[in-house]
Short mmCIF file of C-alpha atoms in Angstrom, two decimals:
data_model
loop_
_atom_site.label_atom_id
_atom_site.label_comp_id
_atom_site.label_asym_id
_atom_site.label_seq_id
_atom_site.Cartn_x
_atom_site.Cartn_y
_atom_site.Cartn_z
CA MET A 1 0.00 0.00 0.00
CA TYR A 2 1.25 3.49 -0.87
CA HIS A 3 1.58 6.01 1.96
CA HIS A 4 3.09 9.48 1.97
CA ARG A 5 6.23 9.58 4.09
CA SER A 6 8.70 12.35 4.91
CA ILE A 7 12.37 11.56 5.38
CA SER A 8 11.92 12.87 8.92
CA ASP A 9 9.79 9.78 9.61
CA TYR A 10 13.01 7.74 9.37
CA PRO A 11 15.55 9.12 11.87
CA ASP A 12 18.00 6.28 11.23
CA ALA A 13 17.86 6.99 7.49
CA ALA A 14 18.41 10.71 8.07
CA ASP A 15 21.44 9.91 10.23
CA PHE A 16 22.88 7.52 7.64
CA LEU A 17 22.40 10.01 4.80
CA THR A 18 24.06 12.75 6.85
CA SER A 19 27.02 10.47 7.58
CA ILE A 20 27.65 9.93 3.86
CA GLY A 21 26.99 13.53 2.85
CA VAL A 22 23.68 13.06 1.04
CA VAL A 23 20.95 15.69 1.33
CA VAL A 24 17.33 14.96 0.35
CA GLU A 25 16.22 17.99 -1.64
CA ASP A 26 12.50 17.96 -0.82
CA GLN A 27 12.12 16.02 2.41
CA ASP A 28 8.32 16.05 2.37
CA GLN A 29 7.80 14.84 -1.17
CA HIS A 30 8.88 11.40 -2.23
CA ILE A 31 8.59 9.95 -5.70
CA HIS A 32 7.60 6.75 -7.49
CA ALA A 33 4.52 5.53 -5.62
CA GLY A 34 4.98 2.04 -4.26
CA ARG A 35 5.64 0.10 -1.11
CA ASN A 36 9.08 1.68 -0.62
CA PRO A 37 9.40 5.48 -0.19
CA CYS A 38 11.96 7.17 -2.44
CA TRP A 39 13.40 10.68 -2.67
CA LYS A 40 15.57 12.72 -4.97
CA GLY A 41 18.77 13.90 -3.30
CA ARG A 42 22.22 15.31 -3.90
CA ALA A 43 25.57 13.90 -2.81
CA SER A 44 28.46 15.97 -1.44
CA ASP A 45 30.14 15.88 -4.86
CA GLY A 46 27.10 17.60 -6.37
CA GLU A 47 25.75 14.55 -8.19
CA LEU A 48 22.02 13.80 -8.09
CA VAL A 49 21.08 10.58 -6.31
CA PHE A 50 18.04 8.40 -5.77
CA VAL A 51 17.35 7.56 -2.11
CA LYS A 52 15.25 4.50 -1.30
CA ILE A 53 14.14 2.95 1.98
CA GLU A 54 12.83 -0.58 2.27
CA GLU A 55 9.71 -0.39 4.42
CA LEU A 56 9.28 -4.15 4.76
CA ILE A 57 12.18 -6.29 5.90
CA ASP A 58 11.44 -10.01 5.90
CA PRO A 59 13.37 -11.85 8.65
CA LYS A 60 13.89 -14.67 6.14
CA ALA A 61 15.87 -12.33 3.88
CA SER A 62 19.10 -14.16 4.64
CA VAL A 63 20.55 -16.76 6.94
CA ASP A 64 21.31 -14.20 9.65
CA GLY A 65 17.82 -12.65 9.43
CA ASN A 66 19.18 -9.09 9.62
CA ARG A 67 19.94 -8.13 6.02
CA SER A 68 17.76 -7.06 3.14
CA ARG A 69 17.75 -9.24 0.07
CA ALA A 70 18.99 -6.29 -1.97
CA LEU A 71 22.13 -6.08 0.19
CA THR A 72 22.71 -9.80 -0.26
CA PHE A 73 22.45 -9.39 -4.02
CA PHE A 74 24.89 -6.48 -4.17
CA ASP A 75 27.34 -8.23 -1.83
CA MET A 76 27.24 -11.23 -4.14
CA ARG A 77 28.03 -8.98 -7.12
CA VAL A 78 31.24 -7.96 -5.38
CA ASP A 79 32.34 -11.59 -5.03
CA SER A 80 30.84 -13.14 -8.18
CA ALA A 81 32.31 -12.23 -11.55
CA GLU A 82 29.28 -13.76 -13.25
CA LEU A 83 26.84 -11.54 -11.40
CA LYS A 84 29.00 -8.44 -11.77
CA ASN A 85 29.87 -8.76 -15.45
CA PHE A 86 26.81 -10.38 -16.99
CA VAL A 87 23.74 -9.37 -14.95
CA SER A 88 22.69 -5.80 -15.77
CA ALA A 89 21.98 -3.83 -12.58
CA ILE A 90 22.68 -0.41 -11.06
CA ASP A 91 25.03 -0.74 -8.09
CA PRO A 92 24.30 1.60 -5.16
CA ARG A 93 26.63 4.49 -4.35
CA ALA A 94 26.00 3.70 -0.69
CA ILE A 95 23.94 1.20 1.29
CA SER A 96 23.31 0.91 5.03
CA PRO A 97 24.73 -2.05 7.00
CA ASP A 98 21.34 -3.82 6.96
CA GLY A 99 20.65 -2.85 3.34
CA ARG A 100 17.44 -1.01 4.18
CA ILE A 101 18.66 2.44 3.12
CA GLN A 102 19.94 2.54 -0.45
CA VAL A 103 21.46 5.43 -2.43
CA TYR A 104 21.76 5.07 -6.21
CA PRO A 105 23.05 7.30 -9.02
CA TRP A 106 20.14 9.33 -10.38
CA GLN A 107 18.60 7.90 -13.56
CA SER A 108 16.41 9.92 -15.92
CA SER A 109 15.52 7.26 -18.48
CA VAL A 110 12.00 6.80 -19.84
CA SER A 111 9.83 4.21 -18.10
CA GLY A 112 9.51 0.91 -19.93
CA SER A 113 5.93 0.55 -18.71
CA ASP A 114 5.09 4.00 -20.10
CA LEU A 115 6.49 3.06 -23.49
CA LEU A 116 4.57 -0.22 -23.46
CA THR A 117 1.36 1.63 -22.59
CA GLU A 118 1.97 4.02 -25.49
CA GLY A 119 2.68 1.11 -27.84
CA LYS A 120 6.25 2.37 -28.36
CA LEU A 121 8.32 -0.21 -26.48
CA ASP A 122 10.95 -1.69 -28.77
CA ARG A 123 10.79 -5.47 -28.65
CA ALA A 124 14.59 -5.48 -28.38
CA VAL A 125 14.11 -4.20 -24.82
CA VAL A 126 12.33 -7.36 -23.68
CA GLN A 127 15.01 -9.40 -25.41
CA GLY A 128 17.67 -7.56 -23.41
CA VAL A 129 15.78 -8.17 -20.16
CA ALA A 130 15.44 -11.86 -21.00
CA ALA A 131 19.14 -12.29 -21.77
CA SER A 132 20.15 -10.59 -18.52
CA ILE A 133 17.73 -12.52 -16.32
CA GLN A 134 18.85 -15.78 -17.95
CA ARG A 135 22.44 -14.95 -16.97
CA LEU A 136 21.25 -14.40 -13.38
CA HIS A 137 19.61 -17.83 -13.39
CA ALA A 138 22.72 -19.41 -14.89
CA ALA A 139 24.98 -17.80 -12.26
CA GLY A 140 23.46 -19.84 -9.45
CA THR A 141 26.23 -22.45 -9.23
CA GLU A 142 28.98 -19.96 -8.40
CA ALA A 143 26.74 -17.71 -6.30
CA ARG A 144 25.52 -20.61 -4.14
CA ASP A 145 29.00 -21.06 -2.68
CA ILE A 146 29.28 -17.36 -1.83
CA ALA A 147 26.06 -16.48 -0.03
CA GLY A 148 24.57 -19.71 1.22
CA PRO A 149 20.98 -20.80 0.59
CA HIS A 150 18.06 -18.45 1.13
CA ILE A 151 14.73 -18.23 -0.61
CA ALA A 152 13.17 -15.37 -2.52
CA GLU A 153 10.44 -13.26 -0.96
CA SER A 154 6.99 -14.84 -1.02
CA LEU A 155 4.95 -14.19 -4.15
CA PRO A 156 2.86 -11.01 -3.98
CA GLY A 157 -0.73 -11.58 -2.96
CA THR A 158 -0.16 -14.71 -0.89
CA TYR A 159 -0.90 -13.20 2.53
CA GLY A 160 -4.49 -14.45 2.40
CA ILE A 161 -3.77 -18.07 1.51
CA PRO A 162 -5.10 -20.46 2.60
CA ALA A 163 -7.22 -17.99 4.61
CA LEU A 164 -7.11 -14.35 5.63
CA PRO A 165 -5.68 -13.81 9.14
CA VAL A 166 -8.50 -12.54 11.34
CA GLU A 167 -6.46 -9.59 12.60
CA LEU A 168 -5.86 -8.44 9.02
CA ILE A 169 -9.49 -8.30 7.90
CA PRO A 170 -10.35 -4.89 9.49
CA THR A 171 -7.40 -3.32 7.65
CA LEU A 172 -8.55 -4.37 4.16
CA SER A 173 -10.60 -2.29 1.76
CA GLY A 174 -13.98 -3.38 0.47
CA GLY A 175 -12.37 -4.10 -2.88
CA GLN A 176 -9.75 -6.36 -1.33
CA LEU A 177 -12.38 -8.28 0.61
CA CYS A 178 -14.36 -8.74 -2.62
CA ALA A 179 -11.22 -9.94 -4.40
CA TRP A 180 -10.40 -12.47 -1.69
CA ALA A 181 -14.01 -13.70 -1.64
CA LEU A 182 -13.77 -14.24 -5.40
CA MET A 183 -10.56 -16.21 -5.01
CA HIS A 184 -11.49 -18.20 -1.90
CA ASN A 185 -14.79 -19.29 -3.45
CA ASP A 186 -12.92 -20.84 -6.38
CA LYS A 187 -11.77 -24.15 -4.90
CA GLN A 188 -10.13 -25.35 -8.12
CA LEU A 189 -8.13 -22.13 -8.41
CA MET A 190 -6.92 -22.26 -4.82
CA GLU A 191 -5.98 -25.93 -4.96
CA THR A 192 -4.08 -25.50 -8.23
CA ALA A 193 -2.28 -22.38 -7.04
CA ARG A 194 -1.17 -24.05 -3.81
CA ALA A 195 0.04 -27.12 -5.71
CA THR A 196 1.97 -25.15 -8.35
CA VAL A 197 3.03 -21.48 -8.12
CA LEU A 198 2.74 -21.35 -4.33
CA ALA A 199 4.44 -24.69 -3.71
CA GLU A 200 8.12 -24.87 -2.82
CA TYR A 201 10.11 -25.62 -5.94
CA ARG A 202 12.62 -28.46 -5.95
CA ALA A 203 15.72 -27.24 -4.11
CA SER A 204 18.04 -28.96 -6.57
CA ASP A 205 16.48 -27.02 -9.46
CA GLN A 206 16.29 -23.59 -7.81
CA THR A 207 18.35 -20.72 -9.15
CA TYR A 208 18.81 -17.19 -7.92
CA ILE A 209 15.90 -15.09 -9.16
CA HIS A 210 14.92 -11.43 -9.13
CA GLY A 211 11.56 -12.41 -7.62
CA ASP A 212 9.48 -9.46 -8.86
CA LEU A 213 10.43 -9.00 -12.51
CA ARG A 214 8.10 -6.43 -14.09
CA ILE A 215 8.53 -3.94 -16.91
CA ASP A 216 8.62 -1.05 -14.41
CA GLN A 217 11.66 -2.73 -12.83
CA VAL A 218 13.53 -2.16 -16.07
CA LEU A 219 15.70 0.88 -16.82
CA LEU A 220 16.18 2.00 -20.39
CA ASP A 221 19.30 3.65 -21.73
CA GLU A 222 19.25 7.37 -20.96
CA ALA A 223 20.62 8.22 -24.42
CA ASP A 224 18.51 5.71 -26.34
CA GLY A 225 15.07 4.83 -24.97
CA ASN A 226 14.91 1.82 -27.29
CA ARG A 227 17.78 0.05 -25.53
CA PHE A 228 17.66 -1.99 -22.32
CA SER A 229 20.02 -0.77 -19.61
CA ALA A 230 19.47 -2.49 -16.26
CA ILE A 231 17.13 -4.35 -13.93
CA ILE A 232 16.40 -2.60 -10.62
CA ASP A 233 14.59 -3.27 -7.31
CA TRP A 234 16.21 -6.41 -5.92
CA GLU A 235 14.21 -6.51 -2.65
CA SER A 236 12.63 -9.89 -3.52
CA PHE A 237 15.91 -11.54 -4.61
CA GLY A 238 16.71 -15.09 -3.54
CA ARG A 239 16.53 -18.71 -4.62
CA GLY A 240 13.43 -20.02 -6.36
CA ASP A 241 11.88 -21.29 -9.56
CA PRO A 242 13.39 -19.41 -12.53
CA ALA A 243 9.99 -19.63 -14.25
CA ARG A 244 8.72 -17.19 -11.60
CA ASP A 245 10.82 -14.43 -13.21
CA THR A 246 9.92 -15.28 -16.79
CA GLY A 247 6.25 -15.82 -15.96
CA THR A 248 5.81 -12.68 -13.85
CA PHE A 249 7.36 -10.59 -16.61
CA MET A 250 5.11 -12.19 -19.23
CA GLY A 251 2.04 -11.67 -17.06
CA ASN A 252 2.96 -8.04 -16.46
CA VAL A 253 3.39 -7.34 -20.18
CA LEU A 254 0.01 -8.96 -20.88
CA ASN A 255 -1.70 -7.03 -18.09
CA ILE A 256 -0.39 -3.65 -19.27
CA ILE A 257 -1.31 -4.29 -22.89
CA ALA A 258 -4.81 -5.52 -21.94
CA THR A 259 -5.43 -2.55 -19.67
CA THR A 260 -4.33 -0.15 -22.40
CA GLU A 261 -6.42 -1.93 -25.03
CA VAL A 262 -9.59 -1.76 -22.95
CA TRP A 263 -9.16 1.87 -21.88
CA ASN A 264 -8.54 2.93 -25.47
CA VAL A 265 -11.80 1.29 -26.50
CA LYS A 266 -13.72 2.72 -23.55
CA ARG A 267 -12.98 6.22 -24.82
CA THR A 268 -15.37 5.56 -27.71
CA VAL A 269 -17.48 2.57 -26.62
CA ALA A 270 -19.59 2.71 -23.48
CA GLU A 271 -19.85 -1.08 -23.07
CA PRO A 272 -16.81 -2.79 -24.57
CA ASP A 273 -16.88 -6.43 -25.58
CA TRP A 274 -14.55 -7.73 -22.85
CA GLN A 275 -13.93 -11.06 -24.51
CA GLU A 276 -12.97 -9.43 -27.81
CA GLN A 277 -10.73 -6.84 -26.15
CA ILE A 278 -8.91 -9.47 -24.10
CA ARG A 279 -8.48 -11.61 -27.22
CA ARG A 280 -6.94 -8.64 -29.04
CA ALA A 281 -4.70 -7.89 -26.06
CA VAL A 282 -3.35 -11.44 -26.05
CA GLU A 283 -2.67 -11.15 -29.77
CA CYS A 284 -0.80 -7.87 -29.22
CA ALA A 285 1.19 -9.36 -26.31
CA ARG A 286 2.13 -12.58 -28.10
CA PRO A 287 5.09 -11.15 -30.13
CA TYR A 288 6.59 -9.70 -26.94
CA LEU A 289 6.16 -13.01 -25.12
CA ILE A 290 7.79 -14.96 -27.94
CA ASP A 291 10.66 -12.47 -28.24
CA PHE A 292 11.20 -12.63 -24.48
CA LEU A 293 11.20 -16.43 -24.24
CA SER A 294 13.26 -16.88 -27.42
CA ALA A 295 15.92 -14.50 -26.06
CA TYR A 296 15.79 -16.23 -22.67
CA PHE A 297 16.53 -19.66 -24.12
CA GLY A 298 18.80 -18.15 -26.78
CA LYS A 299 21.43 -20.55 -28.01
CA GLN A 300 21.16 -22.83 -24.99
CA ARG A 301 20.98 -26.48 -25.89
CA VAL A 302 17.80 -27.08 -23.92
CA PRO A 303 15.82 -30.25 -24.68
CA ILE A 304 12.36 -29.34 -25.93
CA SER A 305 10.74 -31.22 -23.04
CA GLU A 306 12.71 -29.11 -20.55
CA MET A 307 11.86 -25.93 -22.44
CA ARG A 308 8.17 -26.81 -22.50
CA ASP A 309 8.20 -27.58 -18.76
CA HIS A 310 9.70 -24.15 -18.01
CA ILE A 311 7.22 -22.36 -20.29
CA VAL A 312 4.24 -24.17 -18.76
CA ARG A 313 5.38 -23.16 -15.28
CA ALA A 314 5.93 -19.59 -16.53
CA ILE A 315 2.39 -19.47 -17.92
CA ARG A 316 1.07 -20.41 -14.46
CA PHE A 317 3.09 -17.58 -12.86
CA ALA A 318 1.81 -15.21 -15.55
CA GLY A 319 -1.68 -16.26 -14.49
CA TRP A 320 -0.97 -15.65 -10.80
CA HIS A 321 0.30 -12.17 -11.66
CA GLN A 322 -3.24 -11.23 -12.72
CA PHE A 323 -4.48 -12.02 -9.19
CA ASP A 324 -1.63 -9.97 -7.75
CA ARG A 325 -2.84 -7.06 -9.92
CA LEU A 326 -6.44 -7.76 -8.87
CA LEU A 327 -5.50 -7.31 -5.22
CA ALA A 328 -3.26 -4.32 -5.88
CA SER A 329 -5.96 -2.49 -7.85
CA ALA A 330 -8.47 -3.16 -5.04
CA ASP A 331 -6.24 -1.45 -2.47
CA SER A 332 -8.28 1.43 -0.96
CA ALA A 333 -11.14 0.74 -3.41
CA ALA A 334 -14.71 -0.09 -2.41
CA LEU A 335 -15.23 -2.50 -5.31
CA ILE A 336 -13.21 -4.34 -7.95
CA SER A 337 -13.54 -3.13 -11.52
CA PRO A 338 -14.90 -5.18 -14.44
CA LEU A 339 -11.48 -5.00 -16.13
CA THR A 340 -9.59 -6.48 -13.19
CA LYS A 341 -12.26 -9.20 -12.93
CA ALA A 342 -11.78 -9.94 -16.62
CA MET A 343 -8.01 -10.13 -16.20
CA ALA A 344 -8.47 -12.40 -13.20
CA GLY A 345 -10.45 -14.65 -15.54
CA VAL A 346 -7.48 -14.66 -17.91
CA GLY A 347 -5.22 -15.45 -14.98
CA ARG A 348 -7.42 -18.34 -13.96
CA THR A 349 -7.24 -19.83 -17.44
CA PHE A 350 -3.45 -19.46 -17.53
CA LEU A 351 -3.09 -21.03 -14.10
CA LEU A 352 -5.43 -23.97 -14.69
CA PHE A 353 -4.74 -24.74 -18.35
CA PRO A 354 -1.13 -23.76 -19.11
CA HIS A 355 -0.59 -26.53 -21.68
CA ASP A 356 -3.59 -25.30 -23.68
CA ILE A 357 -2.29 -21.71 -23.52
CA ASP A 358 1.15 -22.85 -24.68
CA GLU A 359 -0.43 -24.69 -27.60
CA GLU A 360 -2.75 -21.82 -28.52
CA LEU A 361 -0.02 -19.16 -28.43
CA GLY A 362 2.63 -21.46 -29.89
CA LEU A 363 5.23 -20.40 -27.32
CA THR A 364 7.26 -23.61 -27.08
CA HIS A 365 6.99 -24.16 -30.82
CA ALA A 366 8.28 -20.66 -31.53
CA CYS A 367 11.20 -20.99 -29.09
CA ALA A 368 12.15 -24.45 -30.38
CA SER A 369 12.18 -23.09 -33.94
CA PHE A 370 14.24 -20.01 -33.04
#
């Protein structure tokens, strides 16, 4: 949930920033709405910086329970040549001992999600993201010896499964309660989710994953908005199913395109044909999905059965992402909108029938023929 916060609400952060010579320029106005407050600042050398504070620290973030996952990731980049040289990320200028307070070089690149919404995102961008995230997944063997095992943050939207904690119910909006009622009343959905995307993946097959790979976690080149630059926001980082990264990204691309498609139609049509608009959105998203998966598998010599297994799992995660968006859009809302219900329906189909979706969209076939 997004809340307005002043830097003065974080005395430890203010002290840390003072100690490294960083001044937040407008202490009562933070930027980039989200779970973590962020501010624009200036370092003692005059350079602009981006200040970020992790609001939520999960005690399972690492084996010692006192470090953010982002800090673990950046520490690993120091010790792992694979992570440093081949995984595109922006290293912090400074980071607090627990990793909660992060200071990055200021970036002024165009948002990838904005370009996708405008229909201007170059498909080479998703290919660049895919290649970088594949290198992260491939770096797991070396990285495992450096940091020790720890799991990625829980998937978004899982706090109410298998049931909502009683103490949490009074804090939820009417829209969130409606969303959870919709999900809890679908026994097949809940059973499938718990047996697949919410189940613990085989430890022997886990890799290090970003954990929350979305298009708004992607930085574009400041000089060329058609080129991928880096992946940001490593707060969910850890070990898990690599298909979680590929699937979440695919689901996010589909969700943004569908939302844009429907809102464009609603400007001229009072009652859009939801089924037709969703069908068109899937058609528009398909080239991005194929480009992303083809770049992810690249020139790897992956048996087609292994490739299909990964893609089927990714389709399920893409489906779960629609329920994550359902809950996020219901935050502070009295009801859930018809569009988010429609996308939840898409998510349900992806989650329950991933083999059919793979066949219909020709994802494995396209990647195998690449």
